[in-house]
Short mmCIF file of C-alpha atoms and ligand atoms in Angstrom, two decimals:
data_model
loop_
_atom_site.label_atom_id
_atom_site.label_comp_id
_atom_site.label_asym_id
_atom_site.label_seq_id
_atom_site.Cartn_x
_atom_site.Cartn_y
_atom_site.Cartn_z
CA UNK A 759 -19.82 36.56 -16.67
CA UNK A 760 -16.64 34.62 -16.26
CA UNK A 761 -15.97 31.08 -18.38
CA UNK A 762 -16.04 28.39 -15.73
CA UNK A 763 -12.90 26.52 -16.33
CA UNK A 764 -13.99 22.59 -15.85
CA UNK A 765 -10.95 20.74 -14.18
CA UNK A 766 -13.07 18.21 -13.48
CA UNK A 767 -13.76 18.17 -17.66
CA UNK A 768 -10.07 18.89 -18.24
CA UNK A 769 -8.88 15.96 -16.06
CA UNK A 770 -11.33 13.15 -17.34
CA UNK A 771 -9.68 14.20 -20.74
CA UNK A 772 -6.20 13.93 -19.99
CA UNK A 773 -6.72 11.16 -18.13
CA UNK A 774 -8.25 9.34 -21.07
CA UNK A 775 -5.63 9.99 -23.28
CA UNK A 776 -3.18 8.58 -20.42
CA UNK A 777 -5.12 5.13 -19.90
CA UNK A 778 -5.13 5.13 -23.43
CA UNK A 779 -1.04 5.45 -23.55
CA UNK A 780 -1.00 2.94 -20.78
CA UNK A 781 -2.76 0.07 -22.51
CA UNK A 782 -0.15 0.90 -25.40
CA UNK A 783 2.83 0.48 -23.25
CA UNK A 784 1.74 -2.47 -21.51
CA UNK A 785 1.02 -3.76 -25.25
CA UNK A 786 4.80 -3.51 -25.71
CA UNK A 787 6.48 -4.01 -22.68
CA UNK A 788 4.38 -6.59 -21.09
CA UNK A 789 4.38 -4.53 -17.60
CA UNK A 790 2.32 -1.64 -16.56
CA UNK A 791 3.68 1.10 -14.35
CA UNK A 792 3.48 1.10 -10.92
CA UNK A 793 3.06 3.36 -8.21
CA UNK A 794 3.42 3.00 -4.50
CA UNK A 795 1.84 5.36 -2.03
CA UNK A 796 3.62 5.23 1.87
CA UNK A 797 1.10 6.84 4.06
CA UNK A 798 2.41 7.32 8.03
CA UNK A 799 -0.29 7.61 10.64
CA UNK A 800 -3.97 7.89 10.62
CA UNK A 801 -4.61 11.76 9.37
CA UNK A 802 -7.79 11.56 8.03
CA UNK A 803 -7.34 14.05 5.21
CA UNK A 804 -4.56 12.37 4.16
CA UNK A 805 -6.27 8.98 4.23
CA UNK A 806 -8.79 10.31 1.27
CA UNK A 807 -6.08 12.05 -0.65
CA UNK A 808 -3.81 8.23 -0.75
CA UNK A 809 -7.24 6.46 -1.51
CA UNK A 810 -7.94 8.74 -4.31
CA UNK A 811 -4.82 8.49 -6.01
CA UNK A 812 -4.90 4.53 -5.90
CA UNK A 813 -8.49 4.68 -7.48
CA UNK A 814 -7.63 7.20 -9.81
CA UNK A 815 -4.00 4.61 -10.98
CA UNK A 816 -6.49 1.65 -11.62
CA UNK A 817 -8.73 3.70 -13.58
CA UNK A 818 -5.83 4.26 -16.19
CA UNK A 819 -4.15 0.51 -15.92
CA UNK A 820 -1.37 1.21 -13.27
CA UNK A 821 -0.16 -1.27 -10.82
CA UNK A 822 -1.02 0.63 -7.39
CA UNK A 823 0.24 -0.26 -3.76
CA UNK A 824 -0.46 1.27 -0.48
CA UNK A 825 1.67 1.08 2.30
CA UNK A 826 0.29 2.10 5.74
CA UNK A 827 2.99 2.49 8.65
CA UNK A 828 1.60 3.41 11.98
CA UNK A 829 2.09 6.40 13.47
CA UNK A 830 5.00 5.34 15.58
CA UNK A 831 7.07 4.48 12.73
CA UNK A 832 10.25 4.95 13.62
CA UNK A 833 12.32 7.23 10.83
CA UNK A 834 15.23 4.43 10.32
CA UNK A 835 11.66 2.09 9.49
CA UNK A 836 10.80 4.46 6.92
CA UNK A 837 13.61 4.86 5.35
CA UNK A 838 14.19 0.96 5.05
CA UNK A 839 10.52 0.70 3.84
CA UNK A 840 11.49 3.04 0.59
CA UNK A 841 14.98 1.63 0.06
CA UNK A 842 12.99 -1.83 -0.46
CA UNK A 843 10.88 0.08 -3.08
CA UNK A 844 13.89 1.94 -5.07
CA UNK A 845 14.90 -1.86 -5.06
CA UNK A 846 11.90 -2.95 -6.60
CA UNK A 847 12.30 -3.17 -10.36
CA UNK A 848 8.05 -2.92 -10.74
CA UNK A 849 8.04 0.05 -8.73
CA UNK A 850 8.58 3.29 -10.81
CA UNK A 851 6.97 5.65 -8.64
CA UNK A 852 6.89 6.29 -5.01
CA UNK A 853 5.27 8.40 -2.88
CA UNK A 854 5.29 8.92 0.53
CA UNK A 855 2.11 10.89 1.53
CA UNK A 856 2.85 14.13 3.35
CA UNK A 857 3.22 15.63 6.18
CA UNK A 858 4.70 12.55 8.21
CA UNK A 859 4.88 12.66 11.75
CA UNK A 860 6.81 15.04 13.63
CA UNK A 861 9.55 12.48 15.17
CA UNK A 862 10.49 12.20 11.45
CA UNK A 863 12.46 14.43 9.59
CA UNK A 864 10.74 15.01 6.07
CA UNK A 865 13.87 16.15 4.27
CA UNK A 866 15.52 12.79 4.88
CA UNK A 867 12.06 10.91 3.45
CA UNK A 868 12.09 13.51 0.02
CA UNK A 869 16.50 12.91 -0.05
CA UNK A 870 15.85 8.89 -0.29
CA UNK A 871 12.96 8.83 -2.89
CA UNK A 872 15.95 8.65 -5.79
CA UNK A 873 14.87 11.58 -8.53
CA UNK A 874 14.37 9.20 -11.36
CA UNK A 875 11.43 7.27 -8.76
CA UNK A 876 10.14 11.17 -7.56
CA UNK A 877 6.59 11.39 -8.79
CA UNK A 878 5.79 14.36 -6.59
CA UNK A 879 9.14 16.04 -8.33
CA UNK A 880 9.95 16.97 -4.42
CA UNK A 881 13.51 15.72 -4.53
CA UNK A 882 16.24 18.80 -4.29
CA UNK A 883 17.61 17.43 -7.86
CA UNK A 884 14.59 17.82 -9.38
CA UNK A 885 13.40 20.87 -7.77
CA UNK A 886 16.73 22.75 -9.48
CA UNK A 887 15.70 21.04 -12.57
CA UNK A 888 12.99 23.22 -12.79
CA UNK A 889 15.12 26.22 -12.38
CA UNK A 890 16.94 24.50 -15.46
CA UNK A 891 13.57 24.00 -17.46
CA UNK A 892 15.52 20.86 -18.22
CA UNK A 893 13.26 18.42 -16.23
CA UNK A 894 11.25 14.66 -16.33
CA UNK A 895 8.79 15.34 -13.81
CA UNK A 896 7.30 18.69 -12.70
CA UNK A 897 5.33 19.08 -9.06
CA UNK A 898 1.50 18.12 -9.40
CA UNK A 899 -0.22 21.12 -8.71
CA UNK A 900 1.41 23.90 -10.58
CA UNK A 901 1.41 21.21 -13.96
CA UNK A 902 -1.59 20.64 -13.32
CA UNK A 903 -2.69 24.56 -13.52
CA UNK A 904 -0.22 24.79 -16.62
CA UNK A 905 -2.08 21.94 -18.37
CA UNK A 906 -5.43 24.09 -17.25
CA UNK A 907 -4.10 27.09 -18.63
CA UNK A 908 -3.33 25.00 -21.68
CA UNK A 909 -6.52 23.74 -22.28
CA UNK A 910 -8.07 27.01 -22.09
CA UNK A 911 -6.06 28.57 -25.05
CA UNK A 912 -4.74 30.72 -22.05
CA UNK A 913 -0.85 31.65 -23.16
CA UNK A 914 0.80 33.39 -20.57
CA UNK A 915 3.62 34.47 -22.61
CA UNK A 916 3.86 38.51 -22.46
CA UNK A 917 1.19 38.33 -19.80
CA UNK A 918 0.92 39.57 -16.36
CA UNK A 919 0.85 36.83 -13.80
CA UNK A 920 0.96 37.12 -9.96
CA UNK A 921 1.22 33.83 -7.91
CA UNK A 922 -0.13 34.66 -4.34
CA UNK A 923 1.79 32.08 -1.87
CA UNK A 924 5.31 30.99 -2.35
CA UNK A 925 5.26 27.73 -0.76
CA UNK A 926 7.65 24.91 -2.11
CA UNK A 927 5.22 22.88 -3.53
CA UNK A 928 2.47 25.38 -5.11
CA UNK A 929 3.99 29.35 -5.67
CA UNK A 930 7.78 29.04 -6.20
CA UNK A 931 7.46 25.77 -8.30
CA UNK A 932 4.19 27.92 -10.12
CA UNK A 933 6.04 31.14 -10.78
CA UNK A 934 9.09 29.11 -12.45
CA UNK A 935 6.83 27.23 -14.46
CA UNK A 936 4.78 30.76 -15.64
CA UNK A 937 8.59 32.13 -16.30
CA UNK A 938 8.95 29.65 -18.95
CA UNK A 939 5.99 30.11 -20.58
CA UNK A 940 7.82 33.59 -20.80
CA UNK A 941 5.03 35.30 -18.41
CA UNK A 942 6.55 38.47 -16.25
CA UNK A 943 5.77 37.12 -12.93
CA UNK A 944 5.14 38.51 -9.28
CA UNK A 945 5.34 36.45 -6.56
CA UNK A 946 3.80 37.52 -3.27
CA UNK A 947 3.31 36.39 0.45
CA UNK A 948 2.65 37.16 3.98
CA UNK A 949 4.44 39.93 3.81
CA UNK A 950 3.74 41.57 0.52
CA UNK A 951 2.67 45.50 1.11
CA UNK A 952 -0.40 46.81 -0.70
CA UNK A 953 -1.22 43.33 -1.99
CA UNK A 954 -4.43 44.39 -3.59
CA UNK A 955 -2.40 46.55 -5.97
CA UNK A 956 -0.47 43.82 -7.05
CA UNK A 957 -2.98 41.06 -7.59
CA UNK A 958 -4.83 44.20 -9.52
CA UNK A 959 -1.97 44.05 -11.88
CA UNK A 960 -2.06 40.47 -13.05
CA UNK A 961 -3.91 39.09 -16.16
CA UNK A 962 -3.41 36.04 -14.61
CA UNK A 963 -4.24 35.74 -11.35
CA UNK A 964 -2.84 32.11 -9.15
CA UNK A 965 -3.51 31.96 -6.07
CA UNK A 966 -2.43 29.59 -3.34
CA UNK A 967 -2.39 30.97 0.48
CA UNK A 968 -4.92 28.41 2.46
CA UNK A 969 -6.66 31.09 3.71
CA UNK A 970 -10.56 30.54 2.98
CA UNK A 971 -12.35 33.24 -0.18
CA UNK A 972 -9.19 36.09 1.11
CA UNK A 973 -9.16 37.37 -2.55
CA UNK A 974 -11.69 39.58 -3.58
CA UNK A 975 -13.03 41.01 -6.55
CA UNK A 976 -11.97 44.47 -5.84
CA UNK A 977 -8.17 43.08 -6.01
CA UNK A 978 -8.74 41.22 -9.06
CA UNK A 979 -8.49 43.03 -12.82
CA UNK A 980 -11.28 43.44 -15.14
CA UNK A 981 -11.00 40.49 -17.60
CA UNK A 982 -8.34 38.42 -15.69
CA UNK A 983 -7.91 34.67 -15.60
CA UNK A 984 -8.20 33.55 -12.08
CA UNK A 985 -6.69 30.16 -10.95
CA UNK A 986 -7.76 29.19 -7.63
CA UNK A 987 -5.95 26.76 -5.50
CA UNK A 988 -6.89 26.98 -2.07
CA UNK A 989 -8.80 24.01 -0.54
CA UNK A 990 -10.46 25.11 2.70
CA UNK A 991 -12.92 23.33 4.70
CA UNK A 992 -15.86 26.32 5.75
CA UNK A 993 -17.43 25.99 9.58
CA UNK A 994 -20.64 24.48 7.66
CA UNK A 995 -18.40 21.59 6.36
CA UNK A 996 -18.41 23.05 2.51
CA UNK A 997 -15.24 23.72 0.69
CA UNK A 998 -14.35 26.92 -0.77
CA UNK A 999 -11.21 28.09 -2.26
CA UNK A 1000 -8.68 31.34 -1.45
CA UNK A 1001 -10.36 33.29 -3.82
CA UNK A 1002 -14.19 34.84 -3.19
CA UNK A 1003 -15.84 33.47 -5.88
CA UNK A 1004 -18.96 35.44 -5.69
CA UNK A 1005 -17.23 38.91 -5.80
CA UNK A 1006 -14.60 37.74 -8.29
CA UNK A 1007 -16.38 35.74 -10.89
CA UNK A 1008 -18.09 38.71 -12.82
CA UNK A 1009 -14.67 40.58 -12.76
CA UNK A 1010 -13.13 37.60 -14.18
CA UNK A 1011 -12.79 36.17 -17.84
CA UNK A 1012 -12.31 32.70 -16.78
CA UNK A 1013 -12.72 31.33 -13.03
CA UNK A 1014 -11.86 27.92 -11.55
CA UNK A 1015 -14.69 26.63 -9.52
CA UNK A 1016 -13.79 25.43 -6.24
CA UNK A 1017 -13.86 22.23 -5.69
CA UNK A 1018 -13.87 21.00 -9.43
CA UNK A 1019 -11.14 23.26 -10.82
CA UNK A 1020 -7.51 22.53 -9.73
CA UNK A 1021 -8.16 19.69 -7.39
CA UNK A 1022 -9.01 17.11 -9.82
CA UNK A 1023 -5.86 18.14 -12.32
CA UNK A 1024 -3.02 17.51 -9.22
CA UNK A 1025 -4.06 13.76 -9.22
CA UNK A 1026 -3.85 14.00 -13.30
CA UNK A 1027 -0.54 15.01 -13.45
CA UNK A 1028 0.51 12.58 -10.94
CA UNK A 1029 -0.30 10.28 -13.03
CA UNK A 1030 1.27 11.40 -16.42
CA UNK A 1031 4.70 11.81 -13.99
CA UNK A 1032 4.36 7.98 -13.12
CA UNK A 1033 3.84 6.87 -16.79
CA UNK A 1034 6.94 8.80 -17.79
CA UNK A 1035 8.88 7.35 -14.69
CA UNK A 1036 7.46 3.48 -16.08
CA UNK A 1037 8.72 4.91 -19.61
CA UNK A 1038 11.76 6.28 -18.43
CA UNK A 1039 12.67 2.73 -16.77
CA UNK A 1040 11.75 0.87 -19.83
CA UNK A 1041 14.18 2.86 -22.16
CA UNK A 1042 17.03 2.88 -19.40
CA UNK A 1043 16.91 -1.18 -18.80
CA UNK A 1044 15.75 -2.33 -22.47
CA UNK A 1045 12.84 -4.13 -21.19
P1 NDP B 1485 1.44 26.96 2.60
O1 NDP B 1485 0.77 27.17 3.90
O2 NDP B 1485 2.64 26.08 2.52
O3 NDP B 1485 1.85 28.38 2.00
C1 NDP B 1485 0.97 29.46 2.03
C2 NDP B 1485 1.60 30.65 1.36
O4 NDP B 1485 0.64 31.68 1.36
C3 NDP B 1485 2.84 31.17 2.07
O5 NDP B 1485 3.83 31.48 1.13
C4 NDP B 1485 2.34 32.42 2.77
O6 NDP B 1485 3.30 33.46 2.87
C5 NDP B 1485 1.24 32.88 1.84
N1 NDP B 1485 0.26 33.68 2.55
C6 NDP B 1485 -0.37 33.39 3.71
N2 NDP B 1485 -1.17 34.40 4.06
C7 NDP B 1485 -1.05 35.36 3.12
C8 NDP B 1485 -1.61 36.64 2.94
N3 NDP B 1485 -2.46 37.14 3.83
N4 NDP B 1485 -1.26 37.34 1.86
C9 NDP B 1485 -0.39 36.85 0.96
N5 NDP B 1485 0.20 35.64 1.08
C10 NDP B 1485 -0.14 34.90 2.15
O7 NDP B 1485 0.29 26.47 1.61
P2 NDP B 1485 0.32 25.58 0.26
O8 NDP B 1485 1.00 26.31 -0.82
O9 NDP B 1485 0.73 24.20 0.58
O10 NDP B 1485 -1.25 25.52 -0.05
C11 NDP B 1485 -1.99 26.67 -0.32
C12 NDP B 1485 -3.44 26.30 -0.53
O11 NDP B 1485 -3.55 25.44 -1.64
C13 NDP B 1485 -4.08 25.54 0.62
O12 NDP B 1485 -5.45 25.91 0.70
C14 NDP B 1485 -3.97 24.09 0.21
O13 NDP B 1485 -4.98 23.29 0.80
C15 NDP B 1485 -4.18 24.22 -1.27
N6 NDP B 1485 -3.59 23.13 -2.05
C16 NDP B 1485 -4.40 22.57 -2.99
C17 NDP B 1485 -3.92 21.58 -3.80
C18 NDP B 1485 -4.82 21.02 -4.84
O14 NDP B 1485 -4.54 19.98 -5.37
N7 NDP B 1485 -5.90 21.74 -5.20
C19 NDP B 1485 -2.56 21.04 -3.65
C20 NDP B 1485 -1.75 21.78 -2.70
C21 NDP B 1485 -2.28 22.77 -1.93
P3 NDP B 1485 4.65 33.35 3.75
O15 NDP B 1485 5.58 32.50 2.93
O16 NDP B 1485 5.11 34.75 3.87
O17 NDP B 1485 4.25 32.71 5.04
#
């Protein structure tokens, strides 16, 4: 039977340890870091993802804004609306919750969030500072499976990892970060031949495609450490990841449960980027 790995464990941890680094540096700077989350329209998803993260900033001491714009928000609005926050000295984070409507061209949004303000690490400058390894702020989701990985004594150094999905913000992002930790890494997609063969390769196992329990336990490897993070709303209203749990838990050494396993770390790491932005502004302006 596979070890359950707890993000929702993992993530009350970390997050302790960052309320706890909070309180210290509003103890010496007399501020606490602040993060401001621009939500466009009324997408209900979205809606619980930006109340989340404002819940989950009090809990650890941050200063937390949200900004709703209605749908018709014009993209010249927008832009205005985060040049005010890059203004703002007690803003050291901003966020603007995607996708954004249509009429509005999401590169501009993720060009004027300046990199050093970039909590979702989205900006091009920091996305080719993770090519670098030479980076402040990594995205949320692939840190957050890092710091999972981490916390399970999992080193992927050596290892055989396959990232399924090479979207900007999960696979590409994932499979630099699993290059680091000097894994030998596979990326695959859509159009990947023989897939099974592949995943059956990897002794650690991401997977990221938004396509509801598509990996089975027939592609998965005796004894491999499956990472899960597909979020997928089933017909009956339950959510279940990319991965079949059921077929590929007893194949697997260690599992992530979905929900409970990735979800709860993206939010983490979100956080630990905004204290380092707060830090980061502190050390640059001497306050
Ligand atoms: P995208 O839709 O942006 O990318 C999906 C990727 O999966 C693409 O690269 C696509 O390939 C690949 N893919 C699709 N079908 C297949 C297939 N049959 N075989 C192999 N590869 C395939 O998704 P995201 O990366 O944004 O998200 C992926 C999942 O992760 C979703 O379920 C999403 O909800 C979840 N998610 C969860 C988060 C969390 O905090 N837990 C955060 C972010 C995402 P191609 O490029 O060829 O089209």
């Amino acid at each position: 039977m596979a070890r359950l790995i707890d993000g929702k464990r993992i993530a009350a941890e970390v997050r302790t340890e960052i309320a706890a680094e909070t309180a210290a540096f509003k103890d010496k700077h007399g501020f606490a870091p602040g993060l401001t989350v621009i939500i466009v329209g009324e997408d209900p998803a979205s809606q619980v993802y930006v109340r989340n993260k404002k819940r989950a900033c009090e809990e650890v001491g941050f200063n937390s804004r949200v900004i709703e714009m209605p749908e018709s928000t014009t993209e010249a609005e927008l832009l205005a609306q985060i040049d005010a926050l890059v203004k703002d000295d007690a803003v050291h984070g901003i966020l603007v919750q995607l996708p954004v409507p249509k009429h509005i061209s999401e590169e501009a949004v993720l060009r004027a969030i300046p990199p050093h303000k970039d909590v979702d690490a989205f900006h091009a400058e920091n996305v080719g500072r993770i090519m670098t390894g030479n980076f402040d702020y990594l995205p949320c989701t692939p840190a957050g499976v890092m710091e999972l990985l981490r916390h399970e004594n999992v080193d992927p150094a050596g290892k055989e990892c396959v990232v399924v999905g090479r979207s900007n913000i999960v696979g590409k992002p994932m499979a630099m970060l699993l290059l680091h930790a000097n894994g030998t890494v596979t990326v695959t997609h859509s159009r990947t031949k023989n897939l099974a063969e592949v995943t059956r390769r990897a002794d650690i196992l991401v997977v990221a495609i938004g396509k509801p329990e598509f990996i089975t336990g027939d592609m998965i490897k005796e004894g491999a450490v499956v990472i899960d993070v597909g979020m997928n709303r089933k017909a009956d209203g339950k959510l279940c990841g990319d991965v079949d749990f059921a077929t590929a838990e007893p194949k697997a050494s260690a599992i992530t449960p979905v929900p409970g396993g990735v979800g709860p770390m993206t939010i983490t790491m979100l956080l630990r980027n905004t204290l380092t932005a707060a830090e980061t502004y502190a050390h640059r302006t001497g306050k």
